Each structure stands twice: as structure tokens, then as C-alpha cells.
CSV table of C-alpha atoms in Angstrom, one decimal:
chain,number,residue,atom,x,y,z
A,1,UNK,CA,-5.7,-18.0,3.5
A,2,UNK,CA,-2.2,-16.6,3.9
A,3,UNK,CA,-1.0,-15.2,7.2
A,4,UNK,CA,0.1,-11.6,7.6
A,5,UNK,CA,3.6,-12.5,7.7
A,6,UNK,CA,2.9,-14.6,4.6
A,7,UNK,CA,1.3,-11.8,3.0
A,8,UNK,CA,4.4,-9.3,3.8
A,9,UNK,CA,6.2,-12.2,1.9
A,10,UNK,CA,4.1,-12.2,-0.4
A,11,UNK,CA,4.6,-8.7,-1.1
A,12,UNK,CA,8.2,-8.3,-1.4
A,13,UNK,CA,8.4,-11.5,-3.7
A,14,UNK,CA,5.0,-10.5,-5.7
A,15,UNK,CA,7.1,-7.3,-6.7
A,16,UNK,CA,9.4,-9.0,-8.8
A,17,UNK,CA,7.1,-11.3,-10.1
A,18,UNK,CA,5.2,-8.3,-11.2
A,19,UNK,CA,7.8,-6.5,-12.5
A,20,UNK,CA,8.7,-9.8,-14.5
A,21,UNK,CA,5.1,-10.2,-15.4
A,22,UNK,CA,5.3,-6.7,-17.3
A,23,UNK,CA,5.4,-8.8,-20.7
A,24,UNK,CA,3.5,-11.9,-19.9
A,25,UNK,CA,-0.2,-12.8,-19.5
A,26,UNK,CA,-1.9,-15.5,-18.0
A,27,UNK,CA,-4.8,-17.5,-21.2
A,28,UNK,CA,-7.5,-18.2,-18.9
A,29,UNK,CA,-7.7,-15.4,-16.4
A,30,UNK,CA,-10.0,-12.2,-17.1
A,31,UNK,CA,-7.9,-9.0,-17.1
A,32,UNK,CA,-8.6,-8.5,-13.5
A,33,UNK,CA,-6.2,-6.0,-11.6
A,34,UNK,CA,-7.7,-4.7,-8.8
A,35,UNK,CA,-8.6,-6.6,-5.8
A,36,UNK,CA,-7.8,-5.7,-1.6
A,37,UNK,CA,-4.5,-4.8,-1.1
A,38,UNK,CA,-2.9,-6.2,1.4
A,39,UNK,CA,0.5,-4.2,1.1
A,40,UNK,CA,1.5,-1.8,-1.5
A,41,UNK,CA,4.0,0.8,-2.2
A,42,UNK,CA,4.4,3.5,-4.8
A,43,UNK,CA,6.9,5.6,-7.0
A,44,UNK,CA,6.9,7.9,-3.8
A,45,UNK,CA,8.3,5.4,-1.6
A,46,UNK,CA,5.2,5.7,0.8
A,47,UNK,CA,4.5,1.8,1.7
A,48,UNK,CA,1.6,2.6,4.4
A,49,UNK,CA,4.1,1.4,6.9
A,50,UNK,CA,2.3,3.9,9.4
A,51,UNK,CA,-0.8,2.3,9.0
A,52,UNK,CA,0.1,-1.0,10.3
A,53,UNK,CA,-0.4,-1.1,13.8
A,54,UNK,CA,0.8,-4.4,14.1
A,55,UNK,CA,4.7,-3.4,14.9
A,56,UNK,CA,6.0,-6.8,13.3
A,57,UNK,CA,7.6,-5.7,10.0
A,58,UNK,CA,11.1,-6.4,9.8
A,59,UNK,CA,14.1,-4.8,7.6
A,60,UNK,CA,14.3,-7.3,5.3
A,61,UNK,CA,10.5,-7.0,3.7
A,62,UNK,CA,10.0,-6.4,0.1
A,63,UNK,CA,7.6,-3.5,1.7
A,64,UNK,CA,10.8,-1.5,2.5
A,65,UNK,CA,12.3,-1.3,-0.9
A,66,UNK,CA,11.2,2.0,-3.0
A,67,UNK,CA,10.4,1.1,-6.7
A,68,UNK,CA,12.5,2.6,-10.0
A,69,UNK,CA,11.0,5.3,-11.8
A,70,UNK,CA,8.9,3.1,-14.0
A,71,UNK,CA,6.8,1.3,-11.1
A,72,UNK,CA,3.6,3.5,-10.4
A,73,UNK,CA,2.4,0.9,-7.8
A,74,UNK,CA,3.0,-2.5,-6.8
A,75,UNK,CA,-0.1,-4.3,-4.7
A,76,UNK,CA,0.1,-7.9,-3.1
A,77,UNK,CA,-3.9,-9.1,-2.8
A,78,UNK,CA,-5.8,-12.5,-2.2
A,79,UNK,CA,-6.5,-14.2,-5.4
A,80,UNK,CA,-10.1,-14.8,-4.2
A,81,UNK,CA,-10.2,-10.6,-3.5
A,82,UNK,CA,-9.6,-9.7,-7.0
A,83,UNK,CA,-12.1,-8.0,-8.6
A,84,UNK,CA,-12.2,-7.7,-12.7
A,85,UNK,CA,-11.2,-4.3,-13.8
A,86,UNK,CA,-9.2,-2.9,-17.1
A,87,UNK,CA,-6.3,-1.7,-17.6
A,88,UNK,CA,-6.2,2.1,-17.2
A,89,UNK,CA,-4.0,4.3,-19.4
A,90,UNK,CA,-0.4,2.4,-18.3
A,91,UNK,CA,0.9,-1.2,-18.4
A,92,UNK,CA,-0.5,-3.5,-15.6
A,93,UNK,CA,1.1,-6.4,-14.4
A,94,UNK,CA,0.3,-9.5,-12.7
A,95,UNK,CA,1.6,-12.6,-11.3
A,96,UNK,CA,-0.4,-15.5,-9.6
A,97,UNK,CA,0.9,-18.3,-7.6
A,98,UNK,CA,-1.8,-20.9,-8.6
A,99,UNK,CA,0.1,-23.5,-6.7
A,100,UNK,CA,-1.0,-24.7,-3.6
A,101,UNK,CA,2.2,-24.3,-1.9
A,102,UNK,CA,4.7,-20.9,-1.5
A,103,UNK,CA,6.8,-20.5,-4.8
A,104,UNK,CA,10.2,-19.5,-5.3
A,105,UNK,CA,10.3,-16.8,-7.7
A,106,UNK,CA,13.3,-15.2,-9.5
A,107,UNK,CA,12.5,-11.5,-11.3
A,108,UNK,CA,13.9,-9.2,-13.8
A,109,UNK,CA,13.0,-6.7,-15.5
A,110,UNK,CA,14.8,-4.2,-17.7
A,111,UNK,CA,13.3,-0.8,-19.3
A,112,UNK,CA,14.6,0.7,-22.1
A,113,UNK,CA,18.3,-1.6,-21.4
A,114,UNK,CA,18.5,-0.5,-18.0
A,115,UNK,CA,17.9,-3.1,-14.9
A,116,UNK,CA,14.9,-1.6,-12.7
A,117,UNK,CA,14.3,-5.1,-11.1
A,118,UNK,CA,16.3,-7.9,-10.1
A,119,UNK,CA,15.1,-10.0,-6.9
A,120,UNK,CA,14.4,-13.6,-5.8
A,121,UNK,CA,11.6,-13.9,-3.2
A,122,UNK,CA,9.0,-16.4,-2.5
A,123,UNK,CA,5.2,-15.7,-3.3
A,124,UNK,CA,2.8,-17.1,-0.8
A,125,UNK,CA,0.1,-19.8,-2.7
A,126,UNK,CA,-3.0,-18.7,-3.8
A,127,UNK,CA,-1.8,-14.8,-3.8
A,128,UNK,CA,-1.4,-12.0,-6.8
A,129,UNK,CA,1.3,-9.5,-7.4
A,130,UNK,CA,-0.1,-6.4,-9.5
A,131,UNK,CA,2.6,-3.8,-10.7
A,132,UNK,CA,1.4,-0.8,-12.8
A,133,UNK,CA,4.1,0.7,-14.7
A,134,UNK,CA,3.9,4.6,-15.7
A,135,UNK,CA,6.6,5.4,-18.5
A,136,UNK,CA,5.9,4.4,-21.8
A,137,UNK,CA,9.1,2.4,-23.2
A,138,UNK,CA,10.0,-1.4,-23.4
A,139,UNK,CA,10.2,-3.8,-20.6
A,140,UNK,CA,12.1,-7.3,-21.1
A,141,UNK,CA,11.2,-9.5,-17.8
A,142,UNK,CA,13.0,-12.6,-17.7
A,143,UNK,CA,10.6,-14.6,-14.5
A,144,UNK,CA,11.9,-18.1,-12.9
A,145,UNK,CA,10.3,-20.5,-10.6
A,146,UNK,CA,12.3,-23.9,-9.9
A,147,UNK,CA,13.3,-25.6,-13.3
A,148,UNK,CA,10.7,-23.1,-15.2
A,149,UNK,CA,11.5,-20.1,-16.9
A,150,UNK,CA,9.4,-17.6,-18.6
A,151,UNK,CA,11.2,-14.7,-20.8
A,152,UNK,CA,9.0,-11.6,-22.1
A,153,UNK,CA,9.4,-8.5,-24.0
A,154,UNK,CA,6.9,-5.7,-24.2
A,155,UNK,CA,6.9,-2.2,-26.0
A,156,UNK,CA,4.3,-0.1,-24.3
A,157,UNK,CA,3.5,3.0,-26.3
A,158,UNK,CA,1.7,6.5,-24.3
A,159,UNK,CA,-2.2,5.8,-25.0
A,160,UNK,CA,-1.8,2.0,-25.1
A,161,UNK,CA,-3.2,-0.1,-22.6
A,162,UNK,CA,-2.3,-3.4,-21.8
A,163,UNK,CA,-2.6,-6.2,-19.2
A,164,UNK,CA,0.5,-9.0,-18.7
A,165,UNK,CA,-0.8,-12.0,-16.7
A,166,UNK,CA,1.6,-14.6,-15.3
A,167,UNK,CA,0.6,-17.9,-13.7
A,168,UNK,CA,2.8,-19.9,-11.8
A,169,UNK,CA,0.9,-23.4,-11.6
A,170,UNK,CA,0.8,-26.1,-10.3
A,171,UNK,CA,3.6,-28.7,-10.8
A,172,UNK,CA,6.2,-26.1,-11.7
A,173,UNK,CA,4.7,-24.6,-14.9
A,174,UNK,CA,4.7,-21.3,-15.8
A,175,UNK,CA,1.9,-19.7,-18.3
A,176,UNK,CA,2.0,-16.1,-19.6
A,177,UNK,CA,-1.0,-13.9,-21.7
A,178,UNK,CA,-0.4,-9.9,-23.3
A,179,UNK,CA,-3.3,-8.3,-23.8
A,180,UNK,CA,-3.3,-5.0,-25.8
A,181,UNK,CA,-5.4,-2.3,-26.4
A,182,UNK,CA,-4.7,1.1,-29.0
């Protein structure tokens, strides 16, 4: 299990990863969102920072940085803590590090033409990154880990709800799922 300090780490790279993971799925994963938070910030920039008691954060955690407009929330969380949910009314997000070791992980993500993400963190092994997005529109994520590269384009339409998984796995690879509901 991940440390606190690898969890904070987790965080900050699990945000782009989500962000990336707006058009991608992982096949063999339930659409499962929700799970214990371990850090999480919202379109308000309120990360909870108060409610860690443990006075070790530093300036340079992904926990610090307030979301664009189009991230609703962005939650770091065990994989073995997730719990299977569905999508609500907005787009969810998620990227897991499958990998037994801390991945590198490069992501983009543009809505509507306009860069909302762009950052290059590393997310802690055997930990999710979950990023709802709240305005309807089209999200190209563009996700690298090592020599892999995953590109995705999603339209997300008010009413729709959909679920983008992204696995990073072991030995490098990268596997994406969309799943779409009108």
C-alpha cells in the first residue's frame, strides 16, 4: 500500500492522467468511480488542505494546483478502495497504474481547442486517478507513459453519461475503454 507522501504524489500525477483519461477506457474494468479518497480538489479550489493535520505537504503537490473550469473534481484513491458505481450526469475519468512500480505519466487535455491540462507527474503503483468533468463539449487527451502513448477524443453532450478508463500496465502498455450512455 502506498505511503502518504506516495499518495500526495499520486495525486498531483493522477490529475493529469485523469484529465488525459477523459477519452479513454480501460476493457476489463467495471465502470467503477468512486472509491476513498485519499486527496481531492474541486472547481472551487478547496483541496481539504485544512483537514490534514499531518503539516507535511509541500508547495510543489499536485494538491495545490486549482483545476480549469471543466474539472468538477479530481480524487486520487487505492485501487483495492474502489467501489463500482456509474457515471452520474457528467464525464468521469479514470486512470489506473496496474504496474507494480510508480509510473511516469505525461497528460493533456484540451476542451473545446483550448489547453486545460498539461503536466508530467508520476502515479504511485497500484493507485486510481478519477476526474469528473462538468461542461458538456469535446475533450482531446493525448496520455504518455515511457515509450507508450495513448491519444483520445471525446464529445460529451449535456444528458450523456460516460465513463473513460485508462490502464497503465504492466511492462509499459497502455489500454483505454469509452463507455457511453444517452
Amino acid at each position: 500500500m502506498a505511503t502518504d507522501m506516495d499518495r500526495r504524489t499520486l495525486v498531483s500525477f493522477g490529475t493529469t492522467v485523469g484529465l488525459v483519461s477523459i477519452v479513454g477506457c480501460l476493457g476489463d474494468r467495471s465502470d467503477t468511480t468512486d472509491g476513498s479518497p485519499v486527496e481531492s480538489t474541486d472547481s472551487t479550489g478547496d483541496d481539504g488542505e485544512n483537514d490534514d493535520a499531518d503539516g507535511d505537504r509541500t508547495d510543489d503537490e499536485f494538491t495545490d494546483v486549482t483545476p480549469s473550469d471543466p474539472i468538477e473534481r479530481i480524487d486520487i484513491v487505492d485501487s483495492d478502495n474502489r467501489t463500482e458505481t456509474e457515471p452520474g450526469d457528467l464525464h468521469a475519468i479514470s486512470v489506473t497504474n496496474a504496474d507494480t512500480d510508480a509510473r511516469d505519466l505525461t497528460v493533456r487535455i484540451d476542451h473545446d481547442g483550448a489547453s486545460v491540462f498539461d503536466e508530467t507527474d508520476e502515479l504511485p503503483a497500484d493507485t486510481t486517478l478519477e476526474i469528473v468533468v462538468n461542461e458538456p463539449g469535446t475533450y482531446a487527451t493525448d496520455i504518455e507513459s515511457g515509450s507508450a502513448r495513448a491519444n483520445m477524443t471525446t464529445t460529451y453532450s449535456s444528458g450523456d453519461r460516460s465513463l473513460t478508463t485508462v490502464s497503465l500496465r504492466e511492462g509499459g502498455g497502455i489500454s483505454t475503454q469509452v463507455e457511453t450512455r444517452h
